[in-house]
Every structure is written in structure tokens, then in C-alpha cells.
Coordinates of C-alpha atoms and ligand atoms in Angstrom, one line a residue:
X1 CA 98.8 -74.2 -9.5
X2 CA 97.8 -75.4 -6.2
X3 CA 96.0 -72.2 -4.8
X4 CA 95.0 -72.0 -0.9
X5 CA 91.7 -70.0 -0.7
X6 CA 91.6 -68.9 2.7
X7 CA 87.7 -69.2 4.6
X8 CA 86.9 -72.7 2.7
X9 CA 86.0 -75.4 5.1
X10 CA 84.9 -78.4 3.2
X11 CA 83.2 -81.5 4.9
X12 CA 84.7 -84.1 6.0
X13 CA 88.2 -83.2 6.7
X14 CA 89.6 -83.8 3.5
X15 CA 90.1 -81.0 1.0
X16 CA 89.7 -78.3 3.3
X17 CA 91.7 -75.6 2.7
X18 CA 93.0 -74.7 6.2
X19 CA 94.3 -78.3 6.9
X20 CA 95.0 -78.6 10.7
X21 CA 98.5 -79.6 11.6
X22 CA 100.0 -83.5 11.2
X23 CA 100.0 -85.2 14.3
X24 CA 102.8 -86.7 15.1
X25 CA 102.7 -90.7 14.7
X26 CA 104.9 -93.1 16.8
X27 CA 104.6 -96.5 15.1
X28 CA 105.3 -100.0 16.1
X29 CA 105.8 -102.7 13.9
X30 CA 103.1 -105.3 15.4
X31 CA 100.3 -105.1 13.4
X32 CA 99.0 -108.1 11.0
X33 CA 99.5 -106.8 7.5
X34 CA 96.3 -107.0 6.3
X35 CA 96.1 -108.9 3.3
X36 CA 93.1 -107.4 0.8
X37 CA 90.9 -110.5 0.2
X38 CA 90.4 -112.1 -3.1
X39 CA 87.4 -110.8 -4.9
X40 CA 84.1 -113.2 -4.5
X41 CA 83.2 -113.8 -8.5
X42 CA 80.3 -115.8 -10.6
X43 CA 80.7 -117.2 -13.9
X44 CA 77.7 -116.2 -16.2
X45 CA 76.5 -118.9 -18.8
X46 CA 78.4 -117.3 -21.5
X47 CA 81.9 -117.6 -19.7
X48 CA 82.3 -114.2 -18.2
X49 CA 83.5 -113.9 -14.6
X50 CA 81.6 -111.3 -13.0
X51 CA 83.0 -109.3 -9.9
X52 CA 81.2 -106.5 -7.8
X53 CA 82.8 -103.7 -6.3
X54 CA 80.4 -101.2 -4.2
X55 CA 81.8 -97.9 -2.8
X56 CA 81.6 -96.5 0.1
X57 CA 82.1 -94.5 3.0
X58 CA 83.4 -96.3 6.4
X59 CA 85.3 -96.2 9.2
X60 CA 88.9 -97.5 9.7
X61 CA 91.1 -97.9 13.1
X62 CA 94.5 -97.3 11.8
X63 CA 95.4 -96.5 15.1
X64 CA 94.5 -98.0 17.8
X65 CA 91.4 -96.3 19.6
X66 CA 90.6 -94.2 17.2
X67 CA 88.5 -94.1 14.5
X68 CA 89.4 -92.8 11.0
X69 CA 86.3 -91.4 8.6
X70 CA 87.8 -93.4 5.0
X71 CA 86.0 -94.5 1.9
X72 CA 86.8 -98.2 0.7
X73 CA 85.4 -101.0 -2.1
X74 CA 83.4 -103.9 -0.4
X75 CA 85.0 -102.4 2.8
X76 CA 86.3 -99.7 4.9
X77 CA 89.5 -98.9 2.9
X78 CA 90.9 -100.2 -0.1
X79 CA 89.3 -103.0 -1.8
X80 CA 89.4 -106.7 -2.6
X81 CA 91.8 -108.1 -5.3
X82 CA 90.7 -108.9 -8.7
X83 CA 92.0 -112.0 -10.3
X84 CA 91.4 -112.9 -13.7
X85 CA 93.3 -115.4 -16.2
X86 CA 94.8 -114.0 -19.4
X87 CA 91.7 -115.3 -22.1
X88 CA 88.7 -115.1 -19.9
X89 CA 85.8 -112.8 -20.4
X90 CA 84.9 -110.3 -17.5
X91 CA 82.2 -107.8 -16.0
X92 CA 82.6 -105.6 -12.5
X93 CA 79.5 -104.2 -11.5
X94 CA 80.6 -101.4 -9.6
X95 CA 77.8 -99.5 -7.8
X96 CA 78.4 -96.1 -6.5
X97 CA 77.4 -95.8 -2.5
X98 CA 79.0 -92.3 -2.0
X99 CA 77.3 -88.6 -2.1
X100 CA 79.1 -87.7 -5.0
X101 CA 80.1 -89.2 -8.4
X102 CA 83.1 -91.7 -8.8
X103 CA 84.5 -93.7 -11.5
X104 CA 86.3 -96.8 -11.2
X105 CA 89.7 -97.2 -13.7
X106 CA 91.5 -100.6 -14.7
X107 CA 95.2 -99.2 -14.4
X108 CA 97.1 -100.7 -17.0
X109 CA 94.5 -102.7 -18.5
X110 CA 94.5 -103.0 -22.2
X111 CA 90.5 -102.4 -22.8
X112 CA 88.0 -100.9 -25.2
X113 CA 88.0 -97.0 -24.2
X114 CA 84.1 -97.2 -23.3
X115 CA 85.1 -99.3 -20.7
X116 CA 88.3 -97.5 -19.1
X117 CA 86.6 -95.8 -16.0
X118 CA 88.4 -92.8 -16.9
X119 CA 86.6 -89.3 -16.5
X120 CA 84.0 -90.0 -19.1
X121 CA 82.5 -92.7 -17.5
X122 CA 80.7 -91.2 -14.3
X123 CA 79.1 -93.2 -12.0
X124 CA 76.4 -90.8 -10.0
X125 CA 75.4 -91.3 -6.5
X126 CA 73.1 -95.0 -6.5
X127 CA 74.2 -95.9 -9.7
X128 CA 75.4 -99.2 -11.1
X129 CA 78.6 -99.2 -14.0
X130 CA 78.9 -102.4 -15.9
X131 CA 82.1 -102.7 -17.7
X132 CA 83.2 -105.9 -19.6
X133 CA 85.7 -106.7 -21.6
X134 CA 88.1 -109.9 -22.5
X135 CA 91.6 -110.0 -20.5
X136 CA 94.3 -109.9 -23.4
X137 CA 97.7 -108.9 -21.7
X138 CA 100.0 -110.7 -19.8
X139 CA 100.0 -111.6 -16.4
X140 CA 100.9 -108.5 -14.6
X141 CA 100.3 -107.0 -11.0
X142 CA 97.4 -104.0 -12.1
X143 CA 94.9 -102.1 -10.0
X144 CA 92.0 -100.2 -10.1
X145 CA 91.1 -96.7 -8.5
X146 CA 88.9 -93.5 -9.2
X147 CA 89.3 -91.2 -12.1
X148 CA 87.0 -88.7 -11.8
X149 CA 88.1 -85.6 -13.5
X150 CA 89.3 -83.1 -10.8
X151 CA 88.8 -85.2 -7.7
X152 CA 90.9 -88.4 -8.4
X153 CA 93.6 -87.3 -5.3
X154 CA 90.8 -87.2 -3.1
X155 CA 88.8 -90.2 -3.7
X156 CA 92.4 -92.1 -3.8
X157 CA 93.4 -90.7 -1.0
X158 CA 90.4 -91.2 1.4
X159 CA 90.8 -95.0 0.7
X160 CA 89.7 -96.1 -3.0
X161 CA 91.8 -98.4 -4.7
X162 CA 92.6 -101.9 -5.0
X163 CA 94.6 -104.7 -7.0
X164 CA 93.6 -106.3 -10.3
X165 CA 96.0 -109.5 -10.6
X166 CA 96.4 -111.0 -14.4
X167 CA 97.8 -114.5 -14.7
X168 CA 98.9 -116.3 -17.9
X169 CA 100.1 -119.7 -16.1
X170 CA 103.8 -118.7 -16.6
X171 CA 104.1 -118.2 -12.7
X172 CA 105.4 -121.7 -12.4
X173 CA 107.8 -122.0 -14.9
X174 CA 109.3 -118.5 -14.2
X175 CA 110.0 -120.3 -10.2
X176 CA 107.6 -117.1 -8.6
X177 CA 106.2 -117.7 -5.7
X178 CA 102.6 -117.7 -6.2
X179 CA 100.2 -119.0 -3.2
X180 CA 98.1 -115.8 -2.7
X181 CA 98.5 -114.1 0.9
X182 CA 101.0 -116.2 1.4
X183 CA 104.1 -116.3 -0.3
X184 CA 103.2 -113.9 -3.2
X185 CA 102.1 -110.8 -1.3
X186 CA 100.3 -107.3 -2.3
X187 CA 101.8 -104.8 -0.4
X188 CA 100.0 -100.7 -1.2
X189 CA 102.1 -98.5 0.2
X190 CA 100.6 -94.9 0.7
X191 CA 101.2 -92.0 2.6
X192 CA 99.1 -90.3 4.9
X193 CA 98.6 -87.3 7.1
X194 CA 96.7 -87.3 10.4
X195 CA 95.4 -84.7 12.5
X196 CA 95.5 -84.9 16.3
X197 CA 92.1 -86.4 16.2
X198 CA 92.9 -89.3 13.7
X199 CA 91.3 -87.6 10.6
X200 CA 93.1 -88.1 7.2
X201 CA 93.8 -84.6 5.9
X202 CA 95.5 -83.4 2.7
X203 CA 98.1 -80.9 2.9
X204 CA 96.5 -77.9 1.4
X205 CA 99.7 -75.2 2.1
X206 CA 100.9 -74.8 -1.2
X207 CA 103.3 -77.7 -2.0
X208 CA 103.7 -78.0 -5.6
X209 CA 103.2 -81.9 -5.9
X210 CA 100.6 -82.0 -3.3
X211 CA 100.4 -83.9 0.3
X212 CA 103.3 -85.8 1.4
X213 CA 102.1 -87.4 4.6
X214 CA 104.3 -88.1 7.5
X215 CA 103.2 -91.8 7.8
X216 CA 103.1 -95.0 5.7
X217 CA 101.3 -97.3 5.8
X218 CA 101.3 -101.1 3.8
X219 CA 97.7 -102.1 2.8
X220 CA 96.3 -99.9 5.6
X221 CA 98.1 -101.3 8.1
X222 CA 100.4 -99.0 10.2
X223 CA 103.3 -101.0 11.6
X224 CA 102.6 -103.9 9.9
X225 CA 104.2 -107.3 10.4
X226 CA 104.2 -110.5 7.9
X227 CA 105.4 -113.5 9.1
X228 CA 107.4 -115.5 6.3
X229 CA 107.0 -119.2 6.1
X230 CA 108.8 -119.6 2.6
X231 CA 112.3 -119.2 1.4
X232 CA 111.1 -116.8 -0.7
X233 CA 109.0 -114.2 -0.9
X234 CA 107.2 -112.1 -3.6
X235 CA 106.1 -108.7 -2.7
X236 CA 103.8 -106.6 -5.4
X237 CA 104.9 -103.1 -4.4
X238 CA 102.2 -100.7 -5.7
X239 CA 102.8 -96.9 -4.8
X240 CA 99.3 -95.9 -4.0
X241 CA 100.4 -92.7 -3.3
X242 CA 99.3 -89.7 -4.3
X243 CA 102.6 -87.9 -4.6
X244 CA 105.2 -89.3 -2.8
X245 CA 108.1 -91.4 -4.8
X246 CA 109.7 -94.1 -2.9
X247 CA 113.1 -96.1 -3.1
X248 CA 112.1 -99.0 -1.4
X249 CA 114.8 -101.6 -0.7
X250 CA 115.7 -103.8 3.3
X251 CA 117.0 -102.0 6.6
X252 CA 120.4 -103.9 5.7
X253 CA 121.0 -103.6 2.5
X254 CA 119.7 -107.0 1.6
X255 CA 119.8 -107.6 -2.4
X256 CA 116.4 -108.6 -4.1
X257 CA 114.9 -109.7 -7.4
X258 CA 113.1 -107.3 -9.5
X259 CA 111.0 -109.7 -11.5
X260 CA 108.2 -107.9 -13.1
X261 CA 106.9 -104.1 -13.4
X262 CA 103.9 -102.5 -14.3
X263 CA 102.2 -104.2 -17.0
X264 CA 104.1 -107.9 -16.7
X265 CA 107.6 -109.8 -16.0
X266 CA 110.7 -108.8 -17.0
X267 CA 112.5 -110.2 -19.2
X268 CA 115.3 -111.5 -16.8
X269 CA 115.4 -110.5 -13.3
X270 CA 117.6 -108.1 -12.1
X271 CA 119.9 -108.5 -8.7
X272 CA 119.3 -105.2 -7.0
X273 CA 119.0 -103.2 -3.8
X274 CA 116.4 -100.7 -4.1
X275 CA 113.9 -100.1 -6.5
X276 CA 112.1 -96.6 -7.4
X277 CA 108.5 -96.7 -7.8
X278 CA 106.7 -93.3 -8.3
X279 CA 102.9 -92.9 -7.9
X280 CA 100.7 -95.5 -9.9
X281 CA 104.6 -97.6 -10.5
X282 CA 104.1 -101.2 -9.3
X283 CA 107.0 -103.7 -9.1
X284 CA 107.4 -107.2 -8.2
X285 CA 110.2 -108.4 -5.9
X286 CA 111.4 -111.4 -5.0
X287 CA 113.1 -111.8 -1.4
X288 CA 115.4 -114.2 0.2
X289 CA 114.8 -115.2 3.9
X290 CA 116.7 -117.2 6.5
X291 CA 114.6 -119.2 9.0
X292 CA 114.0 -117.2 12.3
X293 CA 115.2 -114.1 11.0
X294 CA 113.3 -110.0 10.5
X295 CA 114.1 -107.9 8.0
X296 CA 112.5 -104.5 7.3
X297 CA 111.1 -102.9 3.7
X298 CA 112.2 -99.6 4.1
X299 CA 111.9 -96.4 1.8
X300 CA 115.0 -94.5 2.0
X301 CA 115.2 -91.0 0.4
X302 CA 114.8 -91.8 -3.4
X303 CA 116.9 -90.5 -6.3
X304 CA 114.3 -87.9 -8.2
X305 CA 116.7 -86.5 -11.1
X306 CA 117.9 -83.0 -11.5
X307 CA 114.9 -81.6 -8.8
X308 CA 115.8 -78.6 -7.5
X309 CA 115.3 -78.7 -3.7
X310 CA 114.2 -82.1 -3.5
X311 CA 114.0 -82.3 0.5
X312 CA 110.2 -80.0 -0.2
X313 CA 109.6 -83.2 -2.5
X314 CA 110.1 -86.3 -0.4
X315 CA 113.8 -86.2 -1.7
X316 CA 115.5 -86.8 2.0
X317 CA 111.9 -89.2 3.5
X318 CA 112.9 -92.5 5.1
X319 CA 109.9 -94.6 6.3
X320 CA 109.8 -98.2 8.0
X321 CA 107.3 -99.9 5.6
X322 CA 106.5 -103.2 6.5
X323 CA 108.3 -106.0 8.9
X324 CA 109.1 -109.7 7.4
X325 CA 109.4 -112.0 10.3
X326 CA 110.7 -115.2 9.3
X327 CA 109.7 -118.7 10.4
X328 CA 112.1 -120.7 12.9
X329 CA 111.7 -123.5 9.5
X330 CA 110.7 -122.5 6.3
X331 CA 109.3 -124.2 3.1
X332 CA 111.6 -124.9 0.3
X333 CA 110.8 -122.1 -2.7
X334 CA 111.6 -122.6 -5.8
X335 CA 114.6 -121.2 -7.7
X336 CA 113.9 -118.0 -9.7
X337 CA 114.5 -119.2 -13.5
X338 CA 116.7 -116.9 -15.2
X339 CA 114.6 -116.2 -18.3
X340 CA 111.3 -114.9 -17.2
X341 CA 109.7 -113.5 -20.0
X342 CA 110.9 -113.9 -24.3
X343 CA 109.6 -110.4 -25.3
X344 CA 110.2 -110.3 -29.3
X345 CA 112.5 -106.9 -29.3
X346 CA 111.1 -103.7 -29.8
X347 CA 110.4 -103.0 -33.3
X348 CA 111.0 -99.5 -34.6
X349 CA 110.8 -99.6 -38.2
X350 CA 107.2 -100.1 -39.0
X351 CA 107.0 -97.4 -41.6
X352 CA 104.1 -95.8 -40.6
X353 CA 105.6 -94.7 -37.0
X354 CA 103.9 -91.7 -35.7
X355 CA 106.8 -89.9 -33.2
X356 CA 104.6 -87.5 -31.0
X357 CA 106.2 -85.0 -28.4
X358 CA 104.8 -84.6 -24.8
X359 CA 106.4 -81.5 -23.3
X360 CA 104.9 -81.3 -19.5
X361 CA 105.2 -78.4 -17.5
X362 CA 103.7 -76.6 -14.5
X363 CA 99.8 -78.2 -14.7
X364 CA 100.0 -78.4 -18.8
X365 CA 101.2 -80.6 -21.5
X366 CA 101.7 -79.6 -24.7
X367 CA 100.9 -76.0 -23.3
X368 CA 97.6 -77.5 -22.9
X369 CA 95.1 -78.5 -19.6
X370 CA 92.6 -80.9 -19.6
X371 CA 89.6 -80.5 -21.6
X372 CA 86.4 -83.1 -21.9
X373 CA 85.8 -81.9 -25.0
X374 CA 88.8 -81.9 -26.7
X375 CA 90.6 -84.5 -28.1
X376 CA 94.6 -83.9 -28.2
X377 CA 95.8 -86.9 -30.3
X378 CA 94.4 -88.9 -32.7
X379 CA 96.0 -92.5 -33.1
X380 CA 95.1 -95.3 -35.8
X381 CA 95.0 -98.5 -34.9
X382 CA 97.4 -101.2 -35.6
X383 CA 100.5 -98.3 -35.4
X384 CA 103.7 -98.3 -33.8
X385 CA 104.0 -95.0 -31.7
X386 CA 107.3 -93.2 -30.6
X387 CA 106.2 -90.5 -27.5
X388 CA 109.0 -89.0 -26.4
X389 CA 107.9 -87.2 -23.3
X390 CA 109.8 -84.5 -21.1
X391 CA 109.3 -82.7 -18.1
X392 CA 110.4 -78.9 -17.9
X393 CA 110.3 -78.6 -14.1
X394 CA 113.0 -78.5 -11.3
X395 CA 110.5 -81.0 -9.4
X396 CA 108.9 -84.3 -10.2
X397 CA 106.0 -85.6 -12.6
X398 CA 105.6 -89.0 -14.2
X399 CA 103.9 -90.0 -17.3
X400 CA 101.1 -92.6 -17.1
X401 CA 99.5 -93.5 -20.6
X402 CA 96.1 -95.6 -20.6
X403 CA 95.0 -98.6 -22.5
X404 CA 99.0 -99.8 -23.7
X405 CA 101.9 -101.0 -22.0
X406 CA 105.0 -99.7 -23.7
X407 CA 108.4 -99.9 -23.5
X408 CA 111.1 -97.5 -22.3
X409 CA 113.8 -97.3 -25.7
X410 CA 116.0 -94.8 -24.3
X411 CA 116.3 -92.0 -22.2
X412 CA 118.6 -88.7 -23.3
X413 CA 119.5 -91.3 -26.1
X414 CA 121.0 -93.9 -23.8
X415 CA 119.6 -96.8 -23.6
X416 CA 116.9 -97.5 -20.5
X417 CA 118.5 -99.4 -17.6
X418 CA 117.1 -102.8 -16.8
X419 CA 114.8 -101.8 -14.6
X420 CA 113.1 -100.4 -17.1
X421 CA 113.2 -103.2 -19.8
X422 CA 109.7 -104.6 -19.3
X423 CA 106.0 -103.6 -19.7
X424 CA 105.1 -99.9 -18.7
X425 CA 102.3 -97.9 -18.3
X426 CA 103.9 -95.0 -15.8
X427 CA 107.2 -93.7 -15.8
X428 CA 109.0 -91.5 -13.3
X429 CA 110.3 -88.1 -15.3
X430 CA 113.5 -86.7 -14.0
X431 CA 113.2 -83.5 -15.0
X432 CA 114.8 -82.2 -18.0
X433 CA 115.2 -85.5 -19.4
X434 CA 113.7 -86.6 -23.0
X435 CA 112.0 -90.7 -22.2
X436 CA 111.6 -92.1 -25.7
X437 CA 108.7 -94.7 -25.0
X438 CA 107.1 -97.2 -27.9
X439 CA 103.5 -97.7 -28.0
X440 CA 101.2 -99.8 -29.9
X441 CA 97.7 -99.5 -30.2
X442 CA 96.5 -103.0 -31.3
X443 CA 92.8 -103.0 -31.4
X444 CA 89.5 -101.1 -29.7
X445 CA 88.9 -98.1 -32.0
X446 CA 86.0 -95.6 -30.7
X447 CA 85.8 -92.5 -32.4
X448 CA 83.5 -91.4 -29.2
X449 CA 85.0 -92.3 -26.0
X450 CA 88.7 -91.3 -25.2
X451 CA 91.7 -92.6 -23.9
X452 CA 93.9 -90.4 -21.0
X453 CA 97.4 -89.5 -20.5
X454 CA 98.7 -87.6 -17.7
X455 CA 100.6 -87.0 -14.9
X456 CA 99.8 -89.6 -12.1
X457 CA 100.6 -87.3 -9.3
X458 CA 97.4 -86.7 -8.5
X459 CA 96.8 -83.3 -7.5
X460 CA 98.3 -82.4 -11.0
X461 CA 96.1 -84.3 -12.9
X462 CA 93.2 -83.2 -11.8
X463 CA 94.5 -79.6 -11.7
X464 CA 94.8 -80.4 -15.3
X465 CA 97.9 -81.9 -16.8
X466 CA 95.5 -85.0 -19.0
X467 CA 95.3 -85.1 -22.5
X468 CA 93.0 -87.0 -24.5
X469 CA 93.7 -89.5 -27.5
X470 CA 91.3 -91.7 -29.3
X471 CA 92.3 -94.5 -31.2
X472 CA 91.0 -94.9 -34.8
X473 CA 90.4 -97.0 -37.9
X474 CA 92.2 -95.1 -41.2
X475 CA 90.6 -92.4 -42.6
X476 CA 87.8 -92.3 -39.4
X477 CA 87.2 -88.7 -37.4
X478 CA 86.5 -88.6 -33.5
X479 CA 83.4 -87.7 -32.6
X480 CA 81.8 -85.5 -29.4
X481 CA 82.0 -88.2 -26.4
X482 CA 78.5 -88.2 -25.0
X483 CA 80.2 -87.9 -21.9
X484 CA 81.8 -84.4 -22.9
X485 CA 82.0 -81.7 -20.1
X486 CA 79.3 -79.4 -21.8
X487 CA 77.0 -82.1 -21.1
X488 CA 78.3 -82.9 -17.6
X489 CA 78.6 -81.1 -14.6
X490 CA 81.7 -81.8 -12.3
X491 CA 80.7 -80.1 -9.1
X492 CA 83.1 -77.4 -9.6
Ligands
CU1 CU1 103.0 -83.8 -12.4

């Protein structure tokens, strides 16, 4: 439970428990998006493409005059993209320039455990992590953020995170616009809270799912404008929030293409208006323009299930998000094929099918919180998996599961909608609902080093709803992560 204690002044302005009031924020829509640049890379002698990523603390004017304290990689705030080709070998050397200790986690990435940035790989103060491993997914719109166990909202939240782009060269063929910053376009959408002298501040006054700032911002840009010189455009929405759920979708109802979500394309895309995305959730949209035309990405209030008072959740939250001004003459785009992806059908029958349960509720799962030192689920490799996952609370969680995409095979029994036909790594939980999701764990056993699962709203994870699962050869037996909390101390 999210527990005020009254006297507590942290450094810093974030995490204090007596937050000061949100100031009020009057926007205009006239900013530049800013577009995160594309990661500087070398290519060692052995093939691997090797990034660096350094963080640290900054200053950023998100509005105009005033300086905001924020942490960012390479930068300010945020971080450049990653781009890497489905096949090739890579290393991030990812050096840790704040006070504290960080970690640095490939969201959605399929990758030996060792090399996950989850909470068992710590990167002190000065220190240099150098995680490789080969890209074997498909292409897919991924990012990368802190995981440190216990202060992952914070670290996210003052300005740590960034894309990690996968391509397979099916862009063309599938008719996506893909010309980098120009027609294909990240867009982070995140929430924030400012105080009447431009700090960021979390919301420390008790709400269950944490801080739900008055103010959104697109790639840290408040009131940002992109000027469209296609036909079409594709925007990768990733909520970088740390609580808030959005139903993003255009100021006039415009219809739009959902083509891909978390971990790749869909398998057709589907005509809609508004898509939900909760914290962690990416998707990938493809909009029509007409020449010397505006249209606004909005959030309108989203659709969270069967929460109980879901105006204290975000449930009734509209936000202007980010302005598309198109060109007087724009640039023929290529027509969207109709079959994007040729995913072979989930298969449910491998005999050796493990079903699991995942009950989540108040910080726990399983009746469980987060423990270093204990490992919750014990998988062998080359399985099928059925989770079927379920949230007990009249307000919202989601599920995010680390290392596998899976797929969505029904929820209540029904079968998922479209929306939900692709590659997954987080799903939104309407509460009292049962999501049957398949997994399967191909490869990268470690009997040492765990994989996470959790809630991705962030203030519950790190007030404890993670397990821990380690993926196995037959008949092997996890063994004490080096990393374990007895051996570690988190600062709290
Ligand atoms: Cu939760």
C-alpha cells in the first residue's frame, strides 16, 4: 500500500512525501516534437553492433523559461533510439552517471536472463554494464528503461527511457511507412506533474495506482507539433507512463490502422478509432492525411473494465497529445497490404503444457511480494505455457512478462478481440477478468539469474507485485542468483 509518512523530505523533488501542489499548465500546441535521435553505433570485428547509453542527471525546459531538474540517456530526458536488424549481434555499454544505482531493461526483448537489466543486474554509481546478446524476434517497436527493484517509478519518471526498434525487412512489403523521423514516428507519451516552480513531482497522497499527472507530454515535448509531408503516417505510441492508461485516437473521430503491438505486426490490420494502451503497451498506427490539413492525437477517457470509481484512476482524463500539421502537397505513401504478418496459429496441444495461475491483488501475486531470493516459477525450456492471469481489484493493473511475447487466447473464455491478436508482452487487466495468455520459452536456460513478471504500473511493482521465474533444461534446479537481496543492499 502506498503509505504517506508525514516529516520525509527527500532530495530532489521527487519522491518526497509532502508533494507540493500541481501547477496548473496552459499548453499550446507549437512546439517541434522532438524526435529522439537514432543511436550512434560501431560494429566490432566479430559483427556485433555496439551502442552506448550513459545516464544521467540534466536539465530540461519543458516550459518555456524554466528549467526542469530530469535525468535522461546520452541527454537530458529520455534517450536515443536503438535500432538493430533481426540476426545481428549486439552490446550496449551502459554506464551509470547518477548517485545512485540503476539498471537498464530491454522491454520485450527475447534475451538470455543474465542480460535482462532487470533488478539483478545493478549498475552502481561509475559503473559500466555490458550486455550482449543476438536479436532473434521480429521487428517490433521495444524500449528500454530502469528496473531497479523498488525505485523503477522514479528513475522512469524523472526521464529514463528510450526506444529499441527491431527490423526484419518486412516494412516494405507490409506498405509501412518507414523513413525514420519522418514518416514513421516514435511518439512517448507520459504524464507529468509540475509544481509552481517547474519541478517534476510525484503525487505522494495516497492514490492507489500512483501519480497521474495533469500534463502530457509526446517525447518531452509539451504542445508538440509534427508537420506531415506523407500520405501517411506511422506513429509508435509507447505509454511511458507510469500509471496512467490512455485511449488514444484523433480530435474528430478520424479512423486509423492498428498495425503492430508490443512485440511485432499484426496479423492484419485493423480499421479503428481509438486504441487503449496501458503503461509499458506500445502500438503502431497508421494515419491518413489530406494535404494542408491538422488533426490532433488525443486521449479521451479510456475504457478500464469493471473499476470501481474510475474518475480517481484516470477513467474520465482527456489530454491534447500531439498536433499533425499536414503539408499544402504531400508524398504519395504506399498502400497498407492487407496481410501483414502469417503467424502459424497458436498451438495448444503440445502435451507437456504447463497451465500456471496468476492471481494479482493489492501489491501481491499469488499472495506473494517480491523477493530477490526467491524464485516463484520454474519453467523448462522448449514448453508451451498457459498463464492465465487475473486481477482481484476494483481498480487497474496489467501484466507484463519478461523475455517472451505471447499471445492473448481468450479472455473470460471468449476469444481476444483483434486488437489483441499479435505479439504481447503487457496486457491491460480489467479487473475481475481471467486473460488466458500462451507462452513459449524457446531457449536461454540459467538456473542463476531470473526472469520478472509483474505489474507495470510502476509504483506497484516496486511496492512488490514481481515474481520471479527461471527458465530451465529438464531435470536442472535454480540456483542462488549472485545478485540475491542478501547479498545486495537496495538503499531501503
Ligand atoms: Cu498493479
Amino acid at each position: 500500500m502506498s503509505v504517506a509518512v508525514a516529516g520525509l523530505v527527500a532530495l530532489g523533488g521527487v519522491a518526497c512525501s509532502t508533494a507540493p501542489p500541481e501547477a496548473e499548465v496552459e499548453v499550446t500546441f507549437e512546439r517541434p516534437l522532438a524526435i529522439p535521435p537514432l543511436a550512434d553505433s560501431r560494429v566490432e570485428a566479430d559483427g556485433t553492433r555496439v551502442f552506448r547509453l550513459t545516464a544521467d542527471e540534466g536539465a530540461t525546459e519543458f516550459l518555456d523559461g524554466t528549467e526542469t531538474a530530469t535525468w535522461g540517456f546520452n541527454g537530458s530526458y529520455l534517450g536515443p533510439t536503438l535500432r538493430a536488424e533481426r540476426g545481428e549481434r549486439v552490446a550496449v555499454e551502459v554506464t551509470n552517471g547518477l548517485d545512485e544505482g540503476t539498471t537498464v531493461h530491454w522491454h520485450g526483448m527475447h534475451l538470455p536472463a543474465a542480460m535482462d537489466g532487470g533488478p539483478h543486474q545493478m549498475i552502481e554509481p561509475g559503473d559500466t554494464w555490458r550486455p550482449h546478446w543476438t536479436i532473434d524476434q521480429p521487428a517490433a517497436t521495444l524500449w528500454y528503461h530502469p528496473h531497479p527493484h523498488g525505485e523503477t517509478e522514479e528513475h522512469v519518471y524523472r526521464g529514463l527511457a528510450g526506444m529499441f526498434l527491431l527490423d526484419d525487412g518486412t516494412a516494405a512489403a507490409a506498405g509501412l511507412p518507414h523513413d525514420y523521423g519522418v514518416d514513421d514516428i516514435p511518439v512517448i507519451v507520459q504524464d507529468k506533474r509540475f509544481a509552481e516552480d517547474g519541478r517534476l513531482t510525484l503525487d505522494d497522497s495516497g492514490n492507489e495506482i500512483g501519480t497521474l499527472g495533469g500534463t502530457v507530454m509526446a517525447n518531452g515535448t509539451l504542445g508538440a507539433v509534427h508537420e506531415v509531408i506523407t500520405e501517411r503516417i506511422r506513429l509508435r505510441l509507447l505509454n511511458g507512463s507510469t500509471a496512467r492508461t490512455y485511449s488514444f485516437g484523433f480530435d474528430d473521430g478520424r479512423s486509423f490502422q492498428l498495425v503492430g503491438t508490443d512485440g511485432g505486426l499484426l496479423p492484419t490490420p485493423v480499421e479503428t478509432d481509438h486504441v487503449r494502451l496501458s503503461p509499458g503497451e506500445r502500438a503502431e498506427i497508421i494515419v491518413a492525411m489530406e494535404e494542408g490539413t491538422e488533426v490532433m492525437l488525443r486521449s479521451t477517457p479510456p475504457d478500464l473494465g469493471a473499476v470501481v470509481a474510475p474518475a480517481a484512476f484516470g477513467g474520465d482524463d482527456a489530454f491534447d497529445v500531439l498536433l499533425l500539421r499536414a503539408a499544402d502537397d504531400l508524398t504519395a505513401s504506399p498502400q497498407v497490404a492487407a496481410t501483414l504478418t502469417d503467424p502459424p496459429p497458436p498451438d495448444e496441444s503440445d502435451p507437456s503444457d504447463v497451465t500456471r495461475s496468476f492471481v494479482l491483488e493489492g501489491r501481491s501475486i499469488n499472495g506473494k511480494t517480491m523477493d530477490m531470493d526467491r524464485i516463484d516459477e520454474v519453467v523448462t525450456v522448449d514448453t508451451a505455457e498457459v498463464w492465465e492471469v487475473r486481477s482481484r481489484n476494483p481498480f487497474p493493473h496489467n501484466f507484463h512478462v519478461h523475455d517472451v511475447q505471447f499471445r492473448v487466447l481468450s479472455i473470460d473464455g471468449e476469444a481476444s478481440p483483434p486488437e489483441l491478436a499479435g505479439r504481447k508482452d503487457t496486457v491491460y487487466l480489467e479487473p475481475q477478468r481471467t486473460y488466458r495468455l500462451l507462452l513459449t520459452f524457446e531457449d536461454y536456460t540459467d538456473p542463476r539469474y531470473p526472469y520478472m513478471f509483474h505489474c507495470h504500473l510502476l509504483l506497484h511493482e516496486d511496492e512488490g507485485m514481481m515474481g520471479q521465474f527461471v527458465v530451465l533444461e529438464p531435470g536442472q534446479e535454480p540456483e542462488q542468483s549472485p545478485s540475491g537481496s542478501s547479498g545486495h543492499d537496495h538503499g531501503d
